[in-house]
PDB file of C-alpha atoms in Angstrom:
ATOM      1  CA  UNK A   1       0.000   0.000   0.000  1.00  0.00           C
ATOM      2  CA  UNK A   2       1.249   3.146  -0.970  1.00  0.00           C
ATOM      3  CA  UNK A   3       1.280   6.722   1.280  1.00  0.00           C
ATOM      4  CA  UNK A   4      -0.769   9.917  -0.287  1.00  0.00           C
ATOM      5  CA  UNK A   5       2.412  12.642   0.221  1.00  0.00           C
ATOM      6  CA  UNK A   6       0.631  15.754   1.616  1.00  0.00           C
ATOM      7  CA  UNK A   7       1.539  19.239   3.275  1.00  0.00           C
ATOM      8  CA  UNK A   8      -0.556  19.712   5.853  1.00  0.00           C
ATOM      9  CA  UNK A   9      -1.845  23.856   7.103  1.00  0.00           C
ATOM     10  CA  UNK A  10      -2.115  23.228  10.746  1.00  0.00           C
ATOM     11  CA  UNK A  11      -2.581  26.674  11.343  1.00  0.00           C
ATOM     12  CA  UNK A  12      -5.000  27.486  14.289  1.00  0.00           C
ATOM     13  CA  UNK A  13      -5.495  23.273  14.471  1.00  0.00           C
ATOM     14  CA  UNK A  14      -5.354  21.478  17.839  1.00  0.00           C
ATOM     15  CA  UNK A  15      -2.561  19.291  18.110  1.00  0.00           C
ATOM     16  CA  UNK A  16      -2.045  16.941  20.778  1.00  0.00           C
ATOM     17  CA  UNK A  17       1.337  15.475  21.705  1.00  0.00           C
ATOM     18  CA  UNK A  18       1.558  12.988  24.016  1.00  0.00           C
ATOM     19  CA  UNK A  19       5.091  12.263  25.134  1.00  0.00           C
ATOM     20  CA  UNK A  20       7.133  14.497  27.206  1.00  0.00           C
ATOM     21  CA  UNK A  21      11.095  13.444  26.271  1.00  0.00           C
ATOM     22  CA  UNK A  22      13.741  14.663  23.605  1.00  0.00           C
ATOM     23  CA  UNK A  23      10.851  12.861  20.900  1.00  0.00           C
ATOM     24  CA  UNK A  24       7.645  14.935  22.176  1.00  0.00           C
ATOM     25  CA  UNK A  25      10.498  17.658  22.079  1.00  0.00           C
ATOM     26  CA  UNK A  26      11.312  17.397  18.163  1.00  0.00           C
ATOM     27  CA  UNK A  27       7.359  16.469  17.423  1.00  0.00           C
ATOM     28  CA  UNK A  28       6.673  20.466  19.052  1.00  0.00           C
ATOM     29  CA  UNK A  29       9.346  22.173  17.857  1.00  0.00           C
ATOM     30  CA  UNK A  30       8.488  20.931  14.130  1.00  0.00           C
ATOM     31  CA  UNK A  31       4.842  21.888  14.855  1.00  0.00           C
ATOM     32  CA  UNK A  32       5.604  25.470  16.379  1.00  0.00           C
ATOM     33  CA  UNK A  33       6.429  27.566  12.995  1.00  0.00           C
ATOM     34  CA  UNK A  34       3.098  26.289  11.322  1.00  0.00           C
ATOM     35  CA  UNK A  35       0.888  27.859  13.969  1.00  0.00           C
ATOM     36  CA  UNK A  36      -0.851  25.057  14.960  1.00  0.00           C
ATOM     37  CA  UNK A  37      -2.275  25.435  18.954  1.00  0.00           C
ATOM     38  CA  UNK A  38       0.018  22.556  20.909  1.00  0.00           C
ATOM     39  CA  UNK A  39      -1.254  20.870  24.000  1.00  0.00           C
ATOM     40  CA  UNK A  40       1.800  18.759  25.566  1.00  0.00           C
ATOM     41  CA  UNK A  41       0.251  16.036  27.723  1.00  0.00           C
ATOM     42  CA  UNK A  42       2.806  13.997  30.075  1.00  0.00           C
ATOM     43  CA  UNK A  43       3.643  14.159  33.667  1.00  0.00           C
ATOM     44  CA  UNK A  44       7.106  15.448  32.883  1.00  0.00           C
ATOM     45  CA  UNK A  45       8.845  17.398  29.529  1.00  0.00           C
ATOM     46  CA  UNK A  46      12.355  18.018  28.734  1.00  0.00           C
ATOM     47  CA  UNK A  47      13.939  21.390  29.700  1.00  0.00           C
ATOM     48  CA  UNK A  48      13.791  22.447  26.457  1.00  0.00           C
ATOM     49  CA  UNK A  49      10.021  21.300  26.002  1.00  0.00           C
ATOM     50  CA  UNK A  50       9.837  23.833  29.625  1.00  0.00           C
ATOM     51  CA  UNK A  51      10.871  26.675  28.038  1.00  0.00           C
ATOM     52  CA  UNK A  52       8.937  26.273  25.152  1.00  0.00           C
ATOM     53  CA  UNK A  53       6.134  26.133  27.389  1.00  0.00           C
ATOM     54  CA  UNK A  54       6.788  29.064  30.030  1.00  0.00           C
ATOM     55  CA  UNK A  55       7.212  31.463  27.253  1.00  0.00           C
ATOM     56  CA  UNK A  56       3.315  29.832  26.330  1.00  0.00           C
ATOM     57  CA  UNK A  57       4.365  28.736  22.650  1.00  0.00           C
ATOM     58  CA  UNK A  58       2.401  25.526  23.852  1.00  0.00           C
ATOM     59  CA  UNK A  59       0.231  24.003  26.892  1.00  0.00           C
ATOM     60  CA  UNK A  60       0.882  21.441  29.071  1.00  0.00           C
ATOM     61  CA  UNK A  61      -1.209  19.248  30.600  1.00  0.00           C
ATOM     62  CA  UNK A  62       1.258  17.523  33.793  1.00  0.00           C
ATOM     63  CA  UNK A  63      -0.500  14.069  34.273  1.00  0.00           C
ATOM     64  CA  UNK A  64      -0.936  10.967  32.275  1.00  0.00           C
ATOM     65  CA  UNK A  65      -2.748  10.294  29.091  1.00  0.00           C
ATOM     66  CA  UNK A  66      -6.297  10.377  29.271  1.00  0.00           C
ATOM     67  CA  UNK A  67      -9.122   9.666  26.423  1.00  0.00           C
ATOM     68  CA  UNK A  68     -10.668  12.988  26.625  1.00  0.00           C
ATOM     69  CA  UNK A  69      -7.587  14.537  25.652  1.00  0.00           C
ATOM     70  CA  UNK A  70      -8.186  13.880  22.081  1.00  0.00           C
ATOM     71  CA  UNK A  71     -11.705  15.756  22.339  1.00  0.00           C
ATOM     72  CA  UNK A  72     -10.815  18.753  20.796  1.00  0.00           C
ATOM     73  CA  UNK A  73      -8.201  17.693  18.862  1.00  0.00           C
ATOM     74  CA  UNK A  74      -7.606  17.806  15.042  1.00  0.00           C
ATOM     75  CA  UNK A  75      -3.930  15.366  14.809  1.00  0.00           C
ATOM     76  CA  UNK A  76      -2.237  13.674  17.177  1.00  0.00           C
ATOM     77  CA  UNK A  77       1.411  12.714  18.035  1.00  0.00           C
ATOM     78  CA  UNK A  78       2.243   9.807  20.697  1.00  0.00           C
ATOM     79  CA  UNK A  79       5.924  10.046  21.774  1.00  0.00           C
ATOM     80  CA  UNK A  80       6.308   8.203  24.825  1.00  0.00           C
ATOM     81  CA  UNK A  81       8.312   5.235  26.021  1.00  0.00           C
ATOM     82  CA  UNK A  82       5.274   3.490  27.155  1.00  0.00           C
ATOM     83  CA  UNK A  83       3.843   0.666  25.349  1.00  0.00           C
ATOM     84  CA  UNK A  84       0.508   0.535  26.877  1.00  0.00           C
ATOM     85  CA  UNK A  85      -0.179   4.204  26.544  1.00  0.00           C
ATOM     86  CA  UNK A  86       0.987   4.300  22.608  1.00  0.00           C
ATOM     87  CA  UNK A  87      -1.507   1.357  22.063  1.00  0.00           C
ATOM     88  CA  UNK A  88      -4.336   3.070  23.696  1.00  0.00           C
ATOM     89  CA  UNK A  89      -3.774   6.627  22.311  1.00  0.00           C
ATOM     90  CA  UNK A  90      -3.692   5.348  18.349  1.00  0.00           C
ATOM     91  CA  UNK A  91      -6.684   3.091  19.562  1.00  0.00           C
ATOM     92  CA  UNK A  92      -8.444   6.381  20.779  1.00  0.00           C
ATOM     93  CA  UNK A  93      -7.406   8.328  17.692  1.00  0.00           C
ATOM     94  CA  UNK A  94      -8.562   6.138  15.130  1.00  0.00           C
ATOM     95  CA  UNK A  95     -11.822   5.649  17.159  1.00  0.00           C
ATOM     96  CA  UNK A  96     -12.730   9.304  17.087  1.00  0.00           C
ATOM     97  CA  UNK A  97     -11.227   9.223  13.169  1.00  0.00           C
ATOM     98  CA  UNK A  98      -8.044  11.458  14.027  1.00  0.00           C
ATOM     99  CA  UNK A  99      -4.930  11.070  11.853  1.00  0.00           C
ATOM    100  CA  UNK A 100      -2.098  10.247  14.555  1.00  0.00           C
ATOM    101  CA  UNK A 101       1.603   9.193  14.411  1.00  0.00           C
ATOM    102  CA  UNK A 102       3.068   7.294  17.121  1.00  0.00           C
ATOM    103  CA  UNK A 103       6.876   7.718  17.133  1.00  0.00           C
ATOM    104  CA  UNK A 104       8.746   4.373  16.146  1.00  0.00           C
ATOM    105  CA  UNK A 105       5.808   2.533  15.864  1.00  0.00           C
ATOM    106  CA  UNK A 106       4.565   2.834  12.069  1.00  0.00           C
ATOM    107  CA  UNK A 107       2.163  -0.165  12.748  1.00  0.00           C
ATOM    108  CA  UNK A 108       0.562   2.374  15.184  1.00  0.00           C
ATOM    109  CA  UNK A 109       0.615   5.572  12.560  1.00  0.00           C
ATOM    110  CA  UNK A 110      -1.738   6.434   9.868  1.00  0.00           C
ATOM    111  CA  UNK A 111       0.366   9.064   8.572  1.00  0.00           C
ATOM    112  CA  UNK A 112       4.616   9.621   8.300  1.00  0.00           C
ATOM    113  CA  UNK A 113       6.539  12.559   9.267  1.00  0.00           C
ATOM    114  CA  UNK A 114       9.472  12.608   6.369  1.00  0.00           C
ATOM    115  CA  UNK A 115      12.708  14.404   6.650  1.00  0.00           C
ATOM    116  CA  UNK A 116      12.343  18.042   5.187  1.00  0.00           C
ATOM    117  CA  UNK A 117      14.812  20.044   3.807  1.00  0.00           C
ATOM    118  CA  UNK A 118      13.604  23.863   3.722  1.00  0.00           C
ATOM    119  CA  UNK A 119      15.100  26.764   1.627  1.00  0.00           C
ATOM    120  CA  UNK A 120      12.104  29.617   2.514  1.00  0.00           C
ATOM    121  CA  UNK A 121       9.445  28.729   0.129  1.00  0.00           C
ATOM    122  CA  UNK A 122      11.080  25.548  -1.138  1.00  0.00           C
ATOM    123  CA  UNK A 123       9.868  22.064   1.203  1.00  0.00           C
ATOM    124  CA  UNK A 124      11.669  18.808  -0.046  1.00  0.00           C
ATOM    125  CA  UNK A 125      10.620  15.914   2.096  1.00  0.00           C
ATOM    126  CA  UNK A 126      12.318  12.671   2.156  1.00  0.00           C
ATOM    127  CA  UNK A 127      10.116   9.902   3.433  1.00  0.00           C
ATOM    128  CA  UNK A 128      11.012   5.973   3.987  1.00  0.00           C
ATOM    129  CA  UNK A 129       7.234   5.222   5.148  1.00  0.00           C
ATOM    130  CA  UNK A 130       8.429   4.776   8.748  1.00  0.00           C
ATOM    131  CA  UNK A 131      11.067   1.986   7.029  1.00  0.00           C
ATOM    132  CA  UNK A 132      14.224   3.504   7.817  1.00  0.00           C
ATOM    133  CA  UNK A 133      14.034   7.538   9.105  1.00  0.00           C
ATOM    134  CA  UNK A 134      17.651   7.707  10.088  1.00  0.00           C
ATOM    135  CA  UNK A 135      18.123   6.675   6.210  1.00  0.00           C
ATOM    136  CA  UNK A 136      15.602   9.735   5.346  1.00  0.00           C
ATOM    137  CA  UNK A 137      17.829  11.823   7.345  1.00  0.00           C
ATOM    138  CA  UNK A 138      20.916  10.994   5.565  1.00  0.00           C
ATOM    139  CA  UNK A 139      19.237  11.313   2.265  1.00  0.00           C
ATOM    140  CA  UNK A 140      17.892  14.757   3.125  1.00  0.00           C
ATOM    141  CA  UNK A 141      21.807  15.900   4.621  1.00  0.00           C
ATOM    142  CA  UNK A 142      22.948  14.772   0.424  1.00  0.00           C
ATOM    143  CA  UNK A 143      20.388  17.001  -0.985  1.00  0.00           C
ATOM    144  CA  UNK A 144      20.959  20.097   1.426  1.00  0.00           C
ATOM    145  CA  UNK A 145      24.353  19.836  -0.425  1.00  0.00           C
ATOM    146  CA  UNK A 146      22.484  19.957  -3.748  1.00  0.00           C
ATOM    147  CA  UNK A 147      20.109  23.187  -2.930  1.00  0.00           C
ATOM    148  CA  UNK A 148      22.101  26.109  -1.964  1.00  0.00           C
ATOM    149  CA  UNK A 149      20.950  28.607   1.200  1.00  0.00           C
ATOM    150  CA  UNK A 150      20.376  31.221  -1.742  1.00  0.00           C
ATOM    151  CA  UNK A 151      17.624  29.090  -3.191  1.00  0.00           C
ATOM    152  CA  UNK A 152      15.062  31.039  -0.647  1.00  0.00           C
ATOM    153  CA  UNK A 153      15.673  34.233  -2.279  1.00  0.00           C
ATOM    154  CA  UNK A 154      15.579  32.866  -5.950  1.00  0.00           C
ATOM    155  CA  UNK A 155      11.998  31.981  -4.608  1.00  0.00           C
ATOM    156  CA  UNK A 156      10.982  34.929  -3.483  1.00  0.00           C
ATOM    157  CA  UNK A 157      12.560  36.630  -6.311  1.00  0.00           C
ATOM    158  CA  UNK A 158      10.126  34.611  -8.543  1.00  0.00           C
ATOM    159  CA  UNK A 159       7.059  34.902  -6.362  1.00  0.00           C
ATOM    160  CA  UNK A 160       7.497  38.835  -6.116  1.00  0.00           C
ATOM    161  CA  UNK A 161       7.369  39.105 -10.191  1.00  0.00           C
ATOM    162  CA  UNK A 162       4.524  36.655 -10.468  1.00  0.00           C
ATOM    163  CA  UNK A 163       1.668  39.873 -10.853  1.00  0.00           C
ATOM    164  CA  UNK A 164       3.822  41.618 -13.021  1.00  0.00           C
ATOM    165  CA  UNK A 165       4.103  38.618 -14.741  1.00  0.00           C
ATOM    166  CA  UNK A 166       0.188  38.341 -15.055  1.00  0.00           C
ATOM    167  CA  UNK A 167      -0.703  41.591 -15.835  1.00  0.00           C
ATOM    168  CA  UNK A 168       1.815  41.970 -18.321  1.00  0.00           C
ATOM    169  CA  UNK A 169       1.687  39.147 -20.355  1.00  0.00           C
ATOM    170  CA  UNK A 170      -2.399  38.310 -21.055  1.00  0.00           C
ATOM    171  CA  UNK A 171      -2.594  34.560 -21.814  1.00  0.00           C
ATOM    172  CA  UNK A 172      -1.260  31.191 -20.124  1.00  0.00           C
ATOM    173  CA  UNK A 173       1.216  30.074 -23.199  1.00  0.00           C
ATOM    174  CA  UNK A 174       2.933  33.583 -23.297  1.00  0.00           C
ATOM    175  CA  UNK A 175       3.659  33.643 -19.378  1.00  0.00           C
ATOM    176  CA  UNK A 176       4.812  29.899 -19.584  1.00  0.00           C
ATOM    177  CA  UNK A 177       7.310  31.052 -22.424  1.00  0.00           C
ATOM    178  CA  UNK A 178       8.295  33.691 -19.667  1.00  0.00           C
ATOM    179  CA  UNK A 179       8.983  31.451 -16.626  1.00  0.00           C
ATOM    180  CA  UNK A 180      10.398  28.939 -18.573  1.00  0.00           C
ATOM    181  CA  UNK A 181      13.108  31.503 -19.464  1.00  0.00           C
ATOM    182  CA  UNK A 182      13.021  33.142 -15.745  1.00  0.00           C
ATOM    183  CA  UNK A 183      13.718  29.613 -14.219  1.00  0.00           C
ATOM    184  CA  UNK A 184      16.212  28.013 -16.717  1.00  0.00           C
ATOM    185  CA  UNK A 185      18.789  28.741 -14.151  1.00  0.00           C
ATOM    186  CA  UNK A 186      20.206  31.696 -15.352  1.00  0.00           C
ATOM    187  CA  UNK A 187      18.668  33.987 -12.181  1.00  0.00           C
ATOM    188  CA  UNK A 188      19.207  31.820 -10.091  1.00  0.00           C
ATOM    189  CA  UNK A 189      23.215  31.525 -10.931  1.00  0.00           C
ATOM    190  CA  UNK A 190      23.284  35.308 -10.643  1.00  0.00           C
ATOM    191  CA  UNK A 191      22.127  35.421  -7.156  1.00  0.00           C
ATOM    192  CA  UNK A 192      24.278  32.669  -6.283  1.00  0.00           C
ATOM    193  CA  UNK A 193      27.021  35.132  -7.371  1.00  0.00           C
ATOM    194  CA  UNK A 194      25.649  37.657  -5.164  1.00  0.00           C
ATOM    195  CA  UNK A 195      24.112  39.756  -8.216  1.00  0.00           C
ATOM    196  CA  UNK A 196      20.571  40.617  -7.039  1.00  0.00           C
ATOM    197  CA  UNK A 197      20.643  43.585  -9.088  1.00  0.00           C
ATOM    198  CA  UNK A 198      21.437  41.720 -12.728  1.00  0.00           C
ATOM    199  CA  UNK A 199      19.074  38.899 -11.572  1.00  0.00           C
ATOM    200  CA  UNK A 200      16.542  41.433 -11.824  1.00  0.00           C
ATOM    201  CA  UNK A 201      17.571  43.448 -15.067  1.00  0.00           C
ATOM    202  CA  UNK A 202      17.447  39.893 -16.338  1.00  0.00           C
ATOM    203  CA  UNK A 203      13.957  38.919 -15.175  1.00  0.00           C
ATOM    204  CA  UNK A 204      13.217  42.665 -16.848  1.00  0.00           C
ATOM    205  CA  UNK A 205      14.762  42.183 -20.247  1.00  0.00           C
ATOM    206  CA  UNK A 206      13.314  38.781 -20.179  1.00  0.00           C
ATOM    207  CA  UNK A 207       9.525  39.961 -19.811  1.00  0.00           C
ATOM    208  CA  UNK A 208      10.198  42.416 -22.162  1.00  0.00           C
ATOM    209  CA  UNK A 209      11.155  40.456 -25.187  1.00  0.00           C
ATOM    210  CA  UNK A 210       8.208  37.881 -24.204  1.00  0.00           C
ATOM    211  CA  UNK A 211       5.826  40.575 -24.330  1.00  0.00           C
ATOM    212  CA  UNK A 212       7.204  41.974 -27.669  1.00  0.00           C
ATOM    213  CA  UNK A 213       6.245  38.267 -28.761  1.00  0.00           C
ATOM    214  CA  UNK A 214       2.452  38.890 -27.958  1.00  0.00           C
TER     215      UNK A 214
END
C-alpha cells in the first residue's frame, strides 16, 4: 500500500502530543512555525520542552494520558516510552477518526513525518514510510548539499514578479514562455554570485522580449 504525500496547514489546528522526552520535544518544535495550537500532555517534559512552554508557545497538561484529551483535537502525536499508553492513544485516535503518528511505531501511525529540507518557500521531504528515518535523514543531509541557502531568495525573487508577470503578459502560453526563461537557471546563478541587481535586469529584459512576442 502506498502513502498519499501531503503538506498539511495546521494553522489554528489542535494538536495533541503525548510524550514528554527529547521525541515529544522534536514532534513540538516541528509543529511550532506552522501555527498550529500545541497541548503537551505527560507528567514530565524536557527542559527544552519547559521553556517552550513558560514562554506559552504551547500548553501542558502535567498528568498521564487520558481519552478525553483527544476531544478537541484535530492530529495527534504519541511520543512516549510506554507501550501501553501508545496502544491506547492510536486506539483512541482512530476511534474518534483522528490522523495520529506514534513515534517508532509505524504499525501504530496512519500518517509519516518525512525528513524536510527547507530553503524559505522551497519544502523537499524525504520519506522511507516509517522503514528507515535515520536513512531519510541521511538522504535529506545529500540534498541540502544539492540546494544552496540562496535558493530562498531565488523563490521569493520569482514569487514577487509573479503579478507583473500576469498583468503583463495576457494569456497562459505567453507567461509559460516567460517562466520557462526566468527559471532556466540563469537567475538563479546570478544570485548565487551575489548579483541581485542583474538577476533582476534579467527577469526585466526577459519579460520584455516575451511581451514583444504577444
Amino acid at each position: 500500500m502506498q502513502t498519499y504525500p501531503v503538506s498539511l496547514v495546521l494553522e489554528g489546528r489542535a494538536v495533541v502530543v503525548v510524550g514528554g522526552g527529547a521525541v515529544a520535544t522534536r514532534k513540538v518544535e516541528g509543529l511550532l512555525p506552522t501555527g498550529a495550537t500545541i497541548a503537551v500532555v505527560s507528567p514530565d517534559v524536557s527542559d527544552r520542552l519547559a521553556e517552550h512552554i513558560q514562554a506559552r508557545r504551547c500548553a501542558w497538561r502535567a498528568r498521564t494520558y487520558e481519552a478525553h484529551d483527544l476531544d478537541d483535537a484535530d492530529i495527534v502525536f504519541v511520543a512516549t516510552d510506554d507501550e501501553a499508553v501508545n496502544a491506547q492513544v492510536h486506539a483512541d485516535a482512530c476511534a474518534a477518526h483522528l490522523m495520529v503518528n506514534v513515534a517508532d511505531r509505524p504499525e501504530l501511525c496512519t500518517f509519516f513525518l518525512p525528513s524536510v529540507l527547507r530553503r524559505g518557500k522551497l519544502s523537499v521531504a524525504v520519506s522511507t514510510e516509517g522503514a528507515s528515518p535515520l536513512t531519510a535523514r541521511r538522504l535529506r543531509r545529500q540534498l541540502e548539499k544539492l540546494v544552496p541557502e540562496e535558493f530562498e531568495d531565488y523563490l521569493d525573487l520569482l514569487a514577487s514578479w509573479r503579478p507583473r508577470a500576469i498583468d503583463a503578459l495576457p494569456d497562459e502560453p505567453t507567461r509559460l514562455r516567460f517562466w520557462e526563461q526566468a527559471t532556466d537557471g540563469r537567475v538563479q546563478t546570478l544570485l548565487e554570485q551575489g548579483e541581485a541587481k542583474a538577476a533582476g535586469q534579467l527577469l526585466e529584459r526577459l519579460l520584455e522580449e516575451t511581451r514583444g512576442l504577444v
